């Protein structure tokens, strides 16, 4: 397979590529991410140099290889080691309890990825605000396919690159409506697009300063900022406070009871610096939380409003 750019490297820490990058996908049929029959991960991105498609494969437990196509291929390929968790150092992580220790030992290659692209992570996070995940994923697919660009390179299925910030800002109101996105979320994305350049600066900030920069904008709260930090910054500590399920999931998984967000934050203090890592490890290990007997978030079809 001939590519515009290529890179082969050996990660500093054990890396399971599929586990590491799984959290970047937005449901089945995500037009920006695909895993092919050989187990390689295809991903599109809009770099400062233009659109790019990359294909990362795990050639062996200790070797990864990335191929890239498009105007932004050189930039995207160069960033591939960080995308695959190259900056994530788990050496100081202390599981502390048997359940997390077992999850950690069973999933030694789970790294926290870093895309370095703030606005790309922000838009789907906003789409996921206060709606069920399936709705948000459907909106993401429709909007990226209709308003993004065709992915460069020999992708195994049709893929798309996300719109530019100006492209998101120019989506007409009826398109948001047809995609099932209510006016509040649409306004939040359009407004954030106007400040996209300032938001991208957050990748070079401390976690606290980055969160402050993001939450300055209306409609972006601590939950959304944490969702961005997990993906764009590779922040192993970014806990999604305000999530509809997380506090009760962790409460039941680790302490056997429901918890409020405040109780969760206090209880997670022993894992400060790695709280998101704990969530990912428990998920990877198949640890179940609260029994599914309580109320669930309801489906709201905004297209009918």
PDB file of C-alpha atoms in Angstrom:
ATOM      1  CA  UNK A   1       0.000   0.000   0.000  1.00  0.00           C
ATOM      2  CA  UNK A   2       1.611   3.250  -1.170  1.00  0.00           C
ATOM      3  CA  UNK A   3       1.168   6.212   1.170  1.00  0.00           C
ATOM      4  CA  UNK A   4       2.162   9.862   1.114  1.00  0.00           C
ATOM      5  CA  UNK A   5       3.924   9.480   4.470  1.00  0.00           C
ATOM      6  CA  UNK A   6       4.799   6.594   6.798  1.00  0.00           C
ATOM      7  CA  UNK A   7       6.211   6.063  10.271  1.00  0.00           C
ATOM      8  CA  UNK A   8       7.141   2.971  12.268  1.00  0.00           C
ATOM      9  CA  UNK A   9       7.896   3.176  15.984  1.00  0.00           C
ATOM     10  CA  UNK A  10       8.179   1.182  19.200  1.00  0.00           C
ATOM     11  CA  UNK A  11       6.056   2.606  22.052  1.00  0.00           C
ATOM     12  CA  UNK A  12       7.751   3.239  25.382  1.00  0.00           C
ATOM     13  CA  UNK A  13       4.955   1.412  27.214  1.00  0.00           C
ATOM     14  CA  UNK A  14       2.933  -1.687  26.274  1.00  0.00           C
ATOM     15  CA  UNK A  15       0.232  -0.570  23.844  1.00  0.00           C
ATOM     16  CA  UNK A  16      -2.905  -2.310  22.668  1.00  0.00           C
ATOM     17  CA  UNK A  17      -3.875  -0.202  19.661  1.00  0.00           C
ATOM     18  CA  UNK A  18      -7.537  -1.217  19.452  1.00  0.00           C
ATOM     19  CA  UNK A  19      -8.177  -0.790  23.166  1.00  0.00           C
ATOM     20  CA  UNK A  20      -6.429   2.555  23.182  1.00  0.00           C
ATOM     21  CA  UNK A  21      -8.232   4.096  20.220  1.00  0.00           C
ATOM     22  CA  UNK A  22     -11.663   2.517  20.778  1.00  0.00           C
ATOM     23  CA  UNK A  23     -12.866   5.496  22.799  1.00  0.00           C
ATOM     24  CA  UNK A  24     -12.354   7.884  19.884  1.00  0.00           C
ATOM     25  CA  UNK A  25     -15.116   6.352  17.773  1.00  0.00           C
ATOM     26  CA  UNK A  26     -18.619   7.794  17.865  1.00  0.00           C
ATOM     27  CA  UNK A  27     -20.678   4.677  17.371  1.00  0.00           C
ATOM     28  CA  UNK A  28     -20.963   2.219  14.527  1.00  0.00           C
ATOM     29  CA  UNK A  29     -20.619   3.846  11.148  1.00  0.00           C
ATOM     30  CA  UNK A  30     -18.600   6.809  12.430  1.00  0.00           C
ATOM     31  CA  UNK A  31     -17.421   8.377   9.147  1.00  0.00           C
ATOM     32  CA  UNK A  32     -14.139   9.483  10.742  1.00  0.00           C
ATOM     33  CA  UNK A  33     -12.975   6.154  12.219  1.00  0.00           C
ATOM     34  CA  UNK A  34     -12.993   2.560  10.993  1.00  0.00           C
ATOM     35  CA  UNK A  35     -11.334  -0.728  11.955  1.00  0.00           C
ATOM     36  CA  UNK A  36     -10.623  -2.865   8.910  1.00  0.00           C
ATOM     37  CA  UNK A  37     -10.644  -6.650   8.566  1.00  0.00           C
ATOM     38  CA  UNK A  38      -6.932  -6.811   9.425  1.00  0.00           C
ATOM     39  CA  UNK A  39      -7.468  -4.963  12.698  1.00  0.00           C
ATOM     40  CA  UNK A  40      -5.871  -1.709  11.509  1.00  0.00           C
ATOM     41  CA  UNK A  41      -7.401   1.592  12.593  1.00  0.00           C
ATOM     42  CA  UNK A  42      -8.278   4.152   9.918  1.00  0.00           C
ATOM     43  CA  UNK A  43      -8.879   7.699  11.117  1.00  0.00           C
ATOM     44  CA  UNK A  44      -9.492  11.024   9.414  1.00  0.00           C
ATOM     45  CA  UNK A  45      -8.585  14.427  10.798  1.00  0.00           C
ATOM     46  CA  UNK A  46      -8.391  18.049   9.751  1.00  0.00           C
ATOM     47  CA  UNK A  47      -4.881  19.276  10.529  1.00  0.00           C
ATOM     48  CA  UNK A  48      -3.523  22.800  10.239  1.00  0.00           C
ATOM     49  CA  UNK A  49      -2.097  21.692   6.878  1.00  0.00           C
ATOM     50  CA  UNK A  50      -5.349  20.252   5.582  1.00  0.00           C
ATOM     51  CA  UNK A  51      -7.314  17.002   5.647  1.00  0.00           C
ATOM     52  CA  UNK A  52      -5.620  13.671   6.243  1.00  0.00           C
ATOM     53  CA  UNK A  53      -6.386   9.987   6.508  1.00  0.00           C
ATOM     54  CA  UNK A  54      -4.153   7.710   8.546  1.00  0.00           C
ATOM     55  CA  UNK A  55      -4.012   3.941   8.935  1.00  0.00           C
ATOM     56  CA  UNK A  56      -2.320   2.572  12.066  1.00  0.00           C
ATOM     57  CA  UNK A  57      -1.574  -1.096  12.437  1.00  0.00           C
ATOM     58  CA  UNK A  58      -0.064  -3.104  15.274  1.00  0.00           C
ATOM     59  CA  UNK A  59       2.678  -5.094  13.569  1.00  0.00           C
ATOM     60  CA  UNK A  60       3.722  -6.755  16.829  1.00  0.00           C
ATOM     61  CA  UNK A  61       3.174  -6.128  20.560  1.00  0.00           C
ATOM     62  CA  UNK A  62       6.099  -3.700  20.459  1.00  0.00           C
ATOM     63  CA  UNK A  63       5.781  -2.103  17.026  1.00  0.00           C
ATOM     64  CA  UNK A  64       3.220   0.208  15.416  1.00  0.00           C
ATOM     65  CA  UNK A  65       3.165   1.560  11.864  1.00  0.00           C
ATOM     66  CA  UNK A  66       1.226   4.511  10.484  1.00  0.00           C
ATOM     67  CA  UNK A  67       0.507   5.383   6.841  1.00  0.00           C
ATOM     68  CA  UNK A  68      -0.970   8.710   5.825  1.00  0.00           C
ATOM     69  CA  UNK A  69      -2.613  10.343   2.822  1.00  0.00           C
ATOM     70  CA  UNK A  70      -3.716  13.875   1.972  1.00  0.00           C
ATOM     71  CA  UNK A  71      -2.403  17.430   2.408  1.00  0.00           C
ATOM     72  CA  UNK A  72      -2.196  16.983   6.178  1.00  0.00           C
ATOM     73  CA  UNK A  73      -0.641  13.522   6.070  1.00  0.00           C
ATOM     74  CA  UNK A  74       2.820  14.540   7.276  1.00  0.00           C
ATOM     75  CA  UNK A  75       1.372  16.307  10.311  1.00  0.00           C
ATOM     76  CA  UNK A  76      -1.052  13.496  11.133  1.00  0.00           C
ATOM     77  CA  UNK A  77       1.563  10.751  10.769  1.00  0.00           C
ATOM     78  CA  UNK A  78       4.032  12.663  12.938  1.00  0.00           C
ATOM     79  CA  UNK A  79       1.371  12.911  15.653  1.00  0.00           C
ATOM     80  CA  UNK A  80       0.454   9.204  15.446  1.00  0.00           C
ATOM     81  CA  UNK A  81       2.606   8.096  18.417  1.00  0.00           C
ATOM     82  CA  UNK A  82       0.791  10.607  20.657  1.00  0.00           C
ATOM     83  CA  UNK A  83      -2.541   9.503  19.206  1.00  0.00           C
ATOM     84  CA  UNK A  84      -1.660   5.942  20.229  1.00  0.00           C
ATOM     85  CA  UNK A  85      -0.944   7.026  23.813  1.00  0.00           C
ATOM     86  CA  UNK A  86       2.776   7.699  23.517  1.00  0.00           C
ATOM     87  CA  UNK A  87       2.629  10.500  26.087  1.00  0.00           C
ATOM     88  CA  UNK A  88       0.591   8.464  28.556  1.00  0.00           C
ATOM     89  CA  UNK A  89       2.882   7.295  31.354  1.00  0.00           C
ATOM     90  CA  UNK A  90       1.204   4.767  33.680  1.00  0.00           C
ATOM     91  CA  UNK A  91       4.324   4.053  35.734  1.00  0.00           C
ATOM     92  CA  UNK A  92       3.100   6.018  38.768  1.00  0.00           C
ATOM     93  CA  UNK A  93      -0.419   4.595  38.704  1.00  0.00           C
ATOM     94  CA  UNK A  94      -1.320   2.685  41.884  1.00  0.00           C
ATOM     95  CA  UNK A  95      -4.444   0.502  41.550  1.00  0.00           C
ATOM     96  CA  UNK A  96      -4.805   0.341  45.364  1.00  0.00           C
ATOM     97  CA  UNK A  97      -7.644  -2.203  45.417  1.00  0.00           C
ATOM     98  CA  UNK A  98      -7.955  -5.740  44.060  1.00  0.00           C
ATOM     99  CA  UNK A  99     -10.643  -4.978  41.460  1.00  0.00           C
ATOM    100  CA  UNK A 100      -8.657  -2.206  39.776  1.00  0.00           C
ATOM    101  CA  UNK A 101      -5.392  -4.117  40.128  1.00  0.00           C
ATOM    102  CA  UNK A 102      -6.938  -7.073  38.300  1.00  0.00           C
ATOM    103  CA  UNK A 103      -8.264  -4.764  35.563  1.00  0.00           C
ATOM    104  CA  UNK A 104      -4.875  -3.109  35.208  1.00  0.00           C
ATOM    105  CA  UNK A 105      -2.981  -6.394  34.947  1.00  0.00           C
ATOM    106  CA  UNK A 106      -5.541  -7.800  32.483  1.00  0.00           C
ATOM    107  CA  UNK A 107      -5.274  -4.745  30.215  1.00  0.00           C
ATOM    108  CA  UNK A 108      -1.595  -3.733  30.279  1.00  0.00           C
ATOM    109  CA  UNK A 109      -1.742  -2.134  26.828  1.00  0.00           C
ATOM    110  CA  UNK A 110      -4.585   0.294  27.494  1.00  0.00           C
ATOM    111  CA  UNK A 111      -3.202   3.814  26.978  1.00  0.00           C
ATOM    112  CA  UNK A 112      -4.948   7.186  27.020  1.00  0.00           C
ATOM    113  CA  UNK A 113      -4.824   8.597  23.460  1.00  0.00           C
ATOM    114  CA  UNK A 114      -4.148  12.234  22.583  1.00  0.00           C
ATOM    115  CA  UNK A 115      -5.524  13.636  19.320  1.00  0.00           C
ATOM    116  CA  UNK A 116      -4.277  17.188  19.874  1.00  0.00           C
ATOM    117  CA  UNK A 117      -7.363  18.498  18.022  1.00  0.00           C
ATOM    118  CA  UNK A 118      -9.672  20.402  20.365  1.00  0.00           C
ATOM    119  CA  UNK A 119     -12.528  21.407  18.098  1.00  0.00           C
ATOM    120  CA  UNK A 120     -12.769  17.928  16.584  1.00  0.00           C
ATOM    121  CA  UNK A 121     -13.350  16.551  20.086  1.00  0.00           C
ATOM    122  CA  UNK A 122     -15.609  19.407  21.159  1.00  0.00           C
ATOM    123  CA  UNK A 123     -18.318  19.126  18.496  1.00  0.00           C
ATOM    124  CA  UNK A 124     -19.338  15.505  19.195  1.00  0.00           C
ATOM    125  CA  UNK A 125     -19.152  16.179  22.939  1.00  0.00           C
ATOM    126  CA  UNK A 126     -21.628  19.030  22.541  1.00  0.00           C
ATOM    127  CA  UNK A 127     -23.860  16.812  20.407  1.00  0.00           C
ATOM    128  CA  UNK A 128     -23.913  14.302  23.286  1.00  0.00           C
ATOM    129  CA  UNK A 129     -25.152  16.836  25.830  1.00  0.00           C
ATOM    130  CA  UNK A 130     -28.380  15.703  27.494  1.00  0.00           C
ATOM    131  CA  UNK A 131     -29.480  13.262  24.796  1.00  0.00           C
ATOM    132  CA  UNK A 132     -29.088   9.520  24.508  1.00  0.00           C
ATOM    133  CA  UNK A 133     -25.852   8.419  22.890  1.00  0.00           C
ATOM    134  CA  UNK A 134     -27.518   6.794  19.869  1.00  0.00           C
ATOM    135  CA  UNK A 135     -29.167  10.104  18.974  1.00  0.00           C
ATOM    136  CA  UNK A 136     -25.902  12.010  19.247  1.00  0.00           C
ATOM    137  CA  UNK A 137     -24.060   9.470  17.101  1.00  0.00           C
ATOM    138  CA  UNK A 138     -26.733   9.631  14.417  1.00  0.00           C
ATOM    139  CA  UNK A 139     -26.475  13.434  14.366  1.00  0.00           C
ATOM    140  CA  UNK A 140     -22.674  13.237  14.112  1.00  0.00           C
ATOM    141  CA  UNK A 141     -22.808  10.804  11.187  1.00  0.00           C
ATOM    142  CA  UNK A 142     -25.308  12.875   9.234  1.00  0.00           C
ATOM    143  CA  UNK A 143     -23.583  16.217   9.755  1.00  0.00           C
ATOM    144  CA  UNK A 144     -20.069  14.984   8.974  1.00  0.00           C
ATOM    145  CA  UNK A 145     -21.206  13.136   5.856  1.00  0.00           C
ATOM    146  CA  UNK A 146     -23.217  16.075   4.540  1.00  0.00           C
ATOM    147  CA  UNK A 147     -20.867  18.902   5.439  1.00  0.00           C
ATOM    148  CA  UNK A 148     -17.425  17.305   5.707  1.00  0.00           C
ATOM    149  CA  UNK A 149     -15.180  16.348   2.803  1.00  0.00           C
ATOM    150  CA  UNK A 150     -14.361  12.979   1.297  1.00  0.00           C
ATOM    151  CA  UNK A 151     -11.392  11.356   3.014  1.00  0.00           C
ATOM    152  CA  UNK A 152      -8.153  11.201   1.010  1.00  0.00           C
ATOM    153  CA  UNK A 153      -6.487   7.852   0.427  1.00  0.00           C
ATOM    154  CA  UNK A 154      -7.624   4.283  -0.260  1.00  0.00           C
ATOM    155  CA  UNK A 155     -10.054   3.962   2.645  1.00  0.00           C
ATOM    156  CA  UNK A 156     -11.682   0.516   3.004  1.00  0.00           C
ATOM    157  CA  UNK A 157     -15.112   2.132   3.038  1.00  0.00           C
ATOM    158  CA  UNK A 158     -16.306   5.692   2.317  1.00  0.00           C
ATOM    159  CA  UNK A 159     -14.994   7.977   5.063  1.00  0.00           C
ATOM    160  CA  UNK A 160     -15.177  11.716   5.639  1.00  0.00           C
ATOM    161  CA  UNK A 161     -13.114  14.476   7.216  1.00  0.00           C
ATOM    162  CA  UNK A 162     -14.894  16.787   9.646  1.00  0.00           C
ATOM    163  CA  UNK A 163     -15.900  20.255   8.450  1.00  0.00           C
ATOM    164  CA  UNK A 164     -13.652  23.181   9.281  1.00  0.00           C
ATOM    165  CA  UNK A 165     -14.833  25.480  12.078  1.00  0.00           C
ATOM    166  CA  UNK A 166     -16.179  27.884   9.447  1.00  0.00           C
ATOM    167  CA  UNK A 167     -17.931  24.922   7.829  1.00  0.00           C
ATOM    168  CA  UNK A 168     -19.662  24.047  11.103  1.00  0.00           C
ATOM    169  CA  UNK A 169     -20.624  27.694  11.600  1.00  0.00           C
ATOM    170  CA  UNK A 170     -22.221  27.892   8.146  1.00  0.00           C
ATOM    171  CA  UNK A 171     -24.559  24.898   8.559  1.00  0.00           C
ATOM    172  CA  UNK A 172     -28.096  26.303   8.122  1.00  0.00           C
ATOM    173  CA  UNK A 173     -30.648  25.971  10.902  1.00  0.00           C
ATOM    174  CA  UNK A 174     -32.805  23.468   9.022  1.00  0.00           C
ATOM    175  CA  UNK A 175     -29.841  21.130   8.622  1.00  0.00           C
ATOM    176  CA  UNK A 176     -29.299  21.070  12.378  1.00  0.00           C
ATOM    177  CA  UNK A 177     -33.012  20.403  12.774  1.00  0.00           C
ATOM    178  CA  UNK A 178     -33.001  17.531  10.257  1.00  0.00           C
ATOM    179  CA  UNK A 179     -29.995  16.044  12.068  1.00  0.00           C
ATOM    180  CA  UNK A 180     -31.991  16.007  15.302  1.00  0.00           C
ATOM    181  CA  UNK A 181     -29.952  18.763  16.983  1.00  0.00           C
ATOM    182  CA  UNK A 182     -31.914  21.261  19.059  1.00  0.00           C
ATOM    183  CA  UNK A 183     -31.214  25.018  18.715  1.00  0.00           C
ATOM    184  CA  UNK A 184     -29.306  25.216  22.016  1.00  0.00           C
ATOM    185  CA  UNK A 185     -26.670  22.658  21.022  1.00  0.00           C
ATOM    186  CA  UNK A 186     -26.484  24.062  17.501  1.00  0.00           C
ATOM    187  CA  UNK A 187     -25.873  27.580  18.858  1.00  0.00           C
ATOM    188  CA  UNK A 188     -23.174  26.247  21.189  1.00  0.00           C
ATOM    189  CA  UNK A 189     -21.293  24.641  18.286  1.00  0.00           C
ATOM    190  CA  UNK A 190     -21.675  27.654  15.983  1.00  0.00           C
ATOM    191  CA  UNK A 191     -20.490  30.023  18.698  1.00  0.00           C
ATOM    192  CA  UNK A 192     -17.543  27.783  19.622  1.00  0.00           C
ATOM    193  CA  UNK A 193     -16.544  27.664  15.940  1.00  0.00           C
ATOM    194  CA  UNK A 194     -15.951  31.425  16.032  1.00  0.00           C
ATOM    195  CA  UNK A 195     -13.343  30.922  18.746  1.00  0.00           C
ATOM    196  CA  UNK A 196     -11.850  27.684  17.425  1.00  0.00           C
ATOM    197  CA  UNK A 197      -8.332  29.099  17.107  1.00  0.00           C
ATOM    198  CA  UNK A 198      -8.342  30.180  20.758  1.00  0.00           C
ATOM    199  CA  UNK A 199      -9.719  26.803  21.823  1.00  0.00           C
ATOM    200  CA  UNK A 200      -6.947  24.947  19.990  1.00  0.00           C
ATOM    201  CA  UNK A 201      -4.427  26.828  22.164  1.00  0.00           C
ATOM    202  CA  UNK A 202      -5.696  24.775  25.118  1.00  0.00           C
ATOM    203  CA  UNK A 203      -3.562  21.784  24.059  1.00  0.00           C
ATOM    204  CA  UNK A 204      -0.515  23.680  25.349  1.00  0.00           C
ATOM    205  CA  UNK A 205      -2.102  24.679  28.674  1.00  0.00           C
ATOM    206  CA  UNK A 206      -2.256  23.022  32.067  1.00  0.00           C
ATOM    207  CA  UNK A 207      -5.389  20.923  32.635  1.00  0.00           C
ATOM    208  CA  UNK A 208      -6.899  23.604  34.877  1.00  0.00           C
ATOM    209  CA  UNK A 209      -6.197  26.435  32.427  1.00  0.00           C
ATOM    210  CA  UNK A 210      -7.461  24.369  29.502  1.00  0.00           C
ATOM    211  CA  UNK A 211     -10.720  23.634  31.313  1.00  0.00           C
ATOM    212  CA  UNK A 212     -11.081  27.308  32.162  1.00  0.00           C
ATOM    213  CA  UNK A 213     -10.567  28.280  28.524  1.00  0.00           C
ATOM    214  CA  UNK A 214     -13.204  25.827  27.316  1.00  0.00           C
ATOM    215  CA  UNK A 215     -15.812  26.640  29.944  1.00  0.00           C
ATOM    216  CA  UNK A 216     -15.635  30.363  29.226  1.00  0.00           C
ATOM    217  CA  UNK A 217     -17.958  29.720  26.293  1.00  0.00           C
ATOM    218  CA  UNK A 218     -21.719  29.469  26.867  1.00  0.00           C
ATOM    219  CA  UNK A 219     -23.016  25.935  26.723  1.00  0.00           C
ATOM    220  CA  UNK A 220     -19.682  24.307  27.590  1.00  0.00           C
ATOM    221  CA  UNK A 221     -19.567  23.037  31.148  1.00  0.00           C
ATOM    222  CA  UNK A 222     -17.309  20.776  33.176  1.00  0.00           C
ATOM    223  CA  UNK A 223     -18.679  17.573  31.627  1.00  0.00           C
ATOM    224  CA  UNK A 224     -18.029  18.732  28.070  1.00  0.00           C
ATOM    225  CA  UNK A 225     -14.580  20.070  28.993  1.00  0.00           C
ATOM    226  CA  UNK A 226     -13.666  16.696  30.533  1.00  0.00           C
ATOM    227  CA  UNK A 227     -14.847  14.799  27.451  1.00  0.00           C
ATOM    228  CA  UNK A 228     -12.588  17.012  25.324  1.00  0.00           C
ATOM    229  CA  UNK A 229      -9.649  16.641  27.727  1.00  0.00           C
ATOM    230  CA  UNK A 230      -9.856  12.849  27.630  1.00  0.00           C
ATOM    231  CA  UNK A 231      -9.472  12.789  23.845  1.00  0.00           C
ATOM    232  CA  UNK A 232      -7.721  15.961  22.706  1.00  0.00           C
ATOM    233  CA  UNK A 233      -5.295  16.293  25.637  1.00  0.00           C
ATOM    234  CA  UNK A 234      -4.896  12.649  26.635  1.00  0.00           C
ATOM    235  CA  UNK A 235      -5.747  13.620  30.215  1.00  0.00           C
ATOM    236  CA  UNK A 236      -5.751  10.450  32.306  1.00  0.00           C
ATOM    237  CA  UNK A 237      -7.411  12.316  35.187  1.00  0.00           C
ATOM    238  CA  UNK A 238     -10.332  13.961  33.365  1.00  0.00           C
ATOM    239  CA  UNK A 239     -13.422  12.643  35.127  1.00  0.00           C
ATOM    240  CA  UNK A 240     -16.736  13.376  33.384  1.00  0.00           C
ATOM    241  CA  UNK A 241     -18.492  15.038  36.310  1.00  0.00           C
ATOM    242  CA  UNK A 242     -22.153  15.553  35.509  1.00  0.00           C
ATOM    243  CA  UNK A 243     -22.461  12.407  33.406  1.00  0.00           C
ATOM    244  CA  UNK A 244     -25.904  10.819  33.564  1.00  0.00           C
ATOM    245  CA  UNK A 245     -24.537   7.416  34.607  1.00  0.00           C
ATOM    246  CA  UNK A 246     -20.929   7.757  35.776  1.00  0.00           C
ATOM    247  CA  UNK A 247     -21.334   8.489  39.493  1.00  0.00           C
ATOM    248  CA  UNK A 248     -23.671   5.541  39.989  1.00  0.00           C
ATOM    249  CA  UNK A 249     -21.543   3.311  37.756  1.00  0.00           C
ATOM    250  CA  UNK A 250     -18.425   3.961  39.825  1.00  0.00           C
ATOM    251  CA  UNK A 251     -20.421   3.942  43.037  1.00  0.00           C
ATOM    252  CA  UNK A 252     -21.729   0.430  42.418  1.00  0.00           C
ATOM    253  CA  UNK A 253     -18.587  -0.915  40.752  1.00  0.00           C
ATOM    254  CA  UNK A 254     -16.299   0.160  43.583  1.00  0.00           C
ATOM    255  CA  UNK A 255     -18.470   0.731  46.653  1.00  0.00           C
ATOM    256  CA  UNK A 256     -21.759  -1.060  46.008  1.00  0.00           C
ATOM    257  CA  UNK A 257     -24.117   1.913  46.179  1.00  0.00           C
ATOM    258  CA  UNK A 258     -25.510   4.930  44.360  1.00  0.00           C
ATOM    259  CA  UNK A 259     -23.410   8.093  44.571  1.00  0.00           C
ATOM    260  CA  UNK A 260     -23.840  11.759  43.832  1.00  0.00           C
ATOM    261  CA  UNK A 261     -21.182  13.583  41.825  1.00  0.00           C
ATOM    262  CA  UNK A 262     -19.783  15.141  45.008  1.00  0.00           C
ATOM    263  CA  UNK A 263     -19.556  11.758  46.701  1.00  0.00           C
ATOM    264  CA  UNK A 264     -17.885  10.302  43.616  1.00  0.00           C
ATOM    265  CA  UNK A 265     -15.288  13.066  43.517  1.00  0.00           C
ATOM    266  CA  UNK A 266     -14.419  12.542  47.169  1.00  0.00           C
ATOM    267  CA  UNK A 267     -14.295   8.760  46.825  1.00  0.00           C
ATOM    268  CA  UNK A 268     -12.042   8.949  43.740  1.00  0.00           C
ATOM    269  CA  UNK A 269      -9.446  11.093  45.530  1.00  0.00           C
ATOM    270  CA  UNK A 270      -7.000   8.178  46.067  1.00  0.00           C
ATOM    271  CA  UNK A 271      -6.628   7.888  42.273  1.00  0.00           C
ATOM    272  CA  UNK A 272      -6.035  11.596  41.644  1.00  0.00           C
ATOM    273  CA  UNK A 273      -4.120  12.011  38.412  1.00  0.00           C
ATOM    274  CA  UNK A 274      -5.531   8.760  37.004  1.00  0.00           C
ATOM    275  CA  UNK A 275      -9.283   8.926  37.617  1.00  0.00           C
ATOM    276  CA  UNK A 276     -10.198   8.625  33.930  1.00  0.00           C
ATOM    277  CA  UNK A 277      -7.752   5.743  33.638  1.00  0.00           C
ATOM    278  CA  UNK A 278      -9.706   3.946  36.360  1.00  0.00           C
ATOM    279  CA  UNK A 279     -12.933   4.412  34.381  1.00  0.00           C
ATOM    280  CA  UNK A 280     -11.338   3.073  31.185  1.00  0.00           C
ATOM    281  CA  UNK A 281      -9.806   0.092  32.979  1.00  0.00           C
ATOM    282  CA  UNK A 282     -13.073  -0.894  34.615  1.00  0.00           C
ATOM    283  CA  UNK A 283     -14.834  -0.658  31.266  1.00  0.00           C
ATOM    284  CA  UNK A 284     -12.148  -2.689  29.506  1.00  0.00           C
ATOM    285  CA  UNK A 285     -12.392  -5.360  32.187  1.00  0.00           C
ATOM    286  CA  UNK A 286     -16.165  -5.591  31.734  1.00  0.00           C
ATOM    287  CA  UNK A 287     -16.917  -4.448  35.279  1.00  0.00           C
ATOM    288  CA  UNK A 288     -20.607  -3.708  35.624  1.00  0.00           C
ATOM    289  CA  UNK A 289     -21.943  -0.923  37.782  1.00  0.00           C
ATOM    290  CA  UNK A 290     -25.460  -0.152  38.867  1.00  0.00           C
ATOM    291  CA  UNK A 291     -28.099  -2.749  37.908  1.00  0.00           C
ATOM    292  CA  UNK A 292     -30.239  -1.448  35.028  1.00  0.00           C
ATOM    293  CA  UNK A 293     -33.504  -0.942  36.877  1.00  0.00           C
ATOM    294  CA  UNK A 294     -33.612   2.833  37.305  1.00  0.00           C
ATOM    295  CA  UNK A 295     -34.903   5.498  34.912  1.00  0.00           C
ATOM    296  CA  UNK A 296     -33.068   5.972  31.650  1.00  0.00           C
ATOM    297  CA  UNK A 297     -32.642   9.106  29.612  1.00  0.00           C
ATOM    298  CA  UNK A 298     -35.570   9.311  27.204  1.00  0.00           C
ATOM    299  CA  UNK A 299     -35.425   9.654  23.426  1.00  0.00           C
ATOM    300  CA  UNK A 300     -36.429  13.118  22.253  1.00  0.00           C
ATOM    301  CA  UNK A 301     -36.902  13.551  18.514  1.00  0.00           C
ATOM    302  CA  UNK A 302     -35.980  17.200  17.998  1.00  0.00           C
ATOM    303  CA  UNK A 303     -36.974  16.949  14.345  1.00  0.00           C
ATOM    304  CA  UNK A 304     -40.605  16.722  15.449  1.00  0.00           C
ATOM    305  CA  UNK A 305     -40.425  19.887  17.549  1.00  0.00           C
TER     306      UNK A 305
END
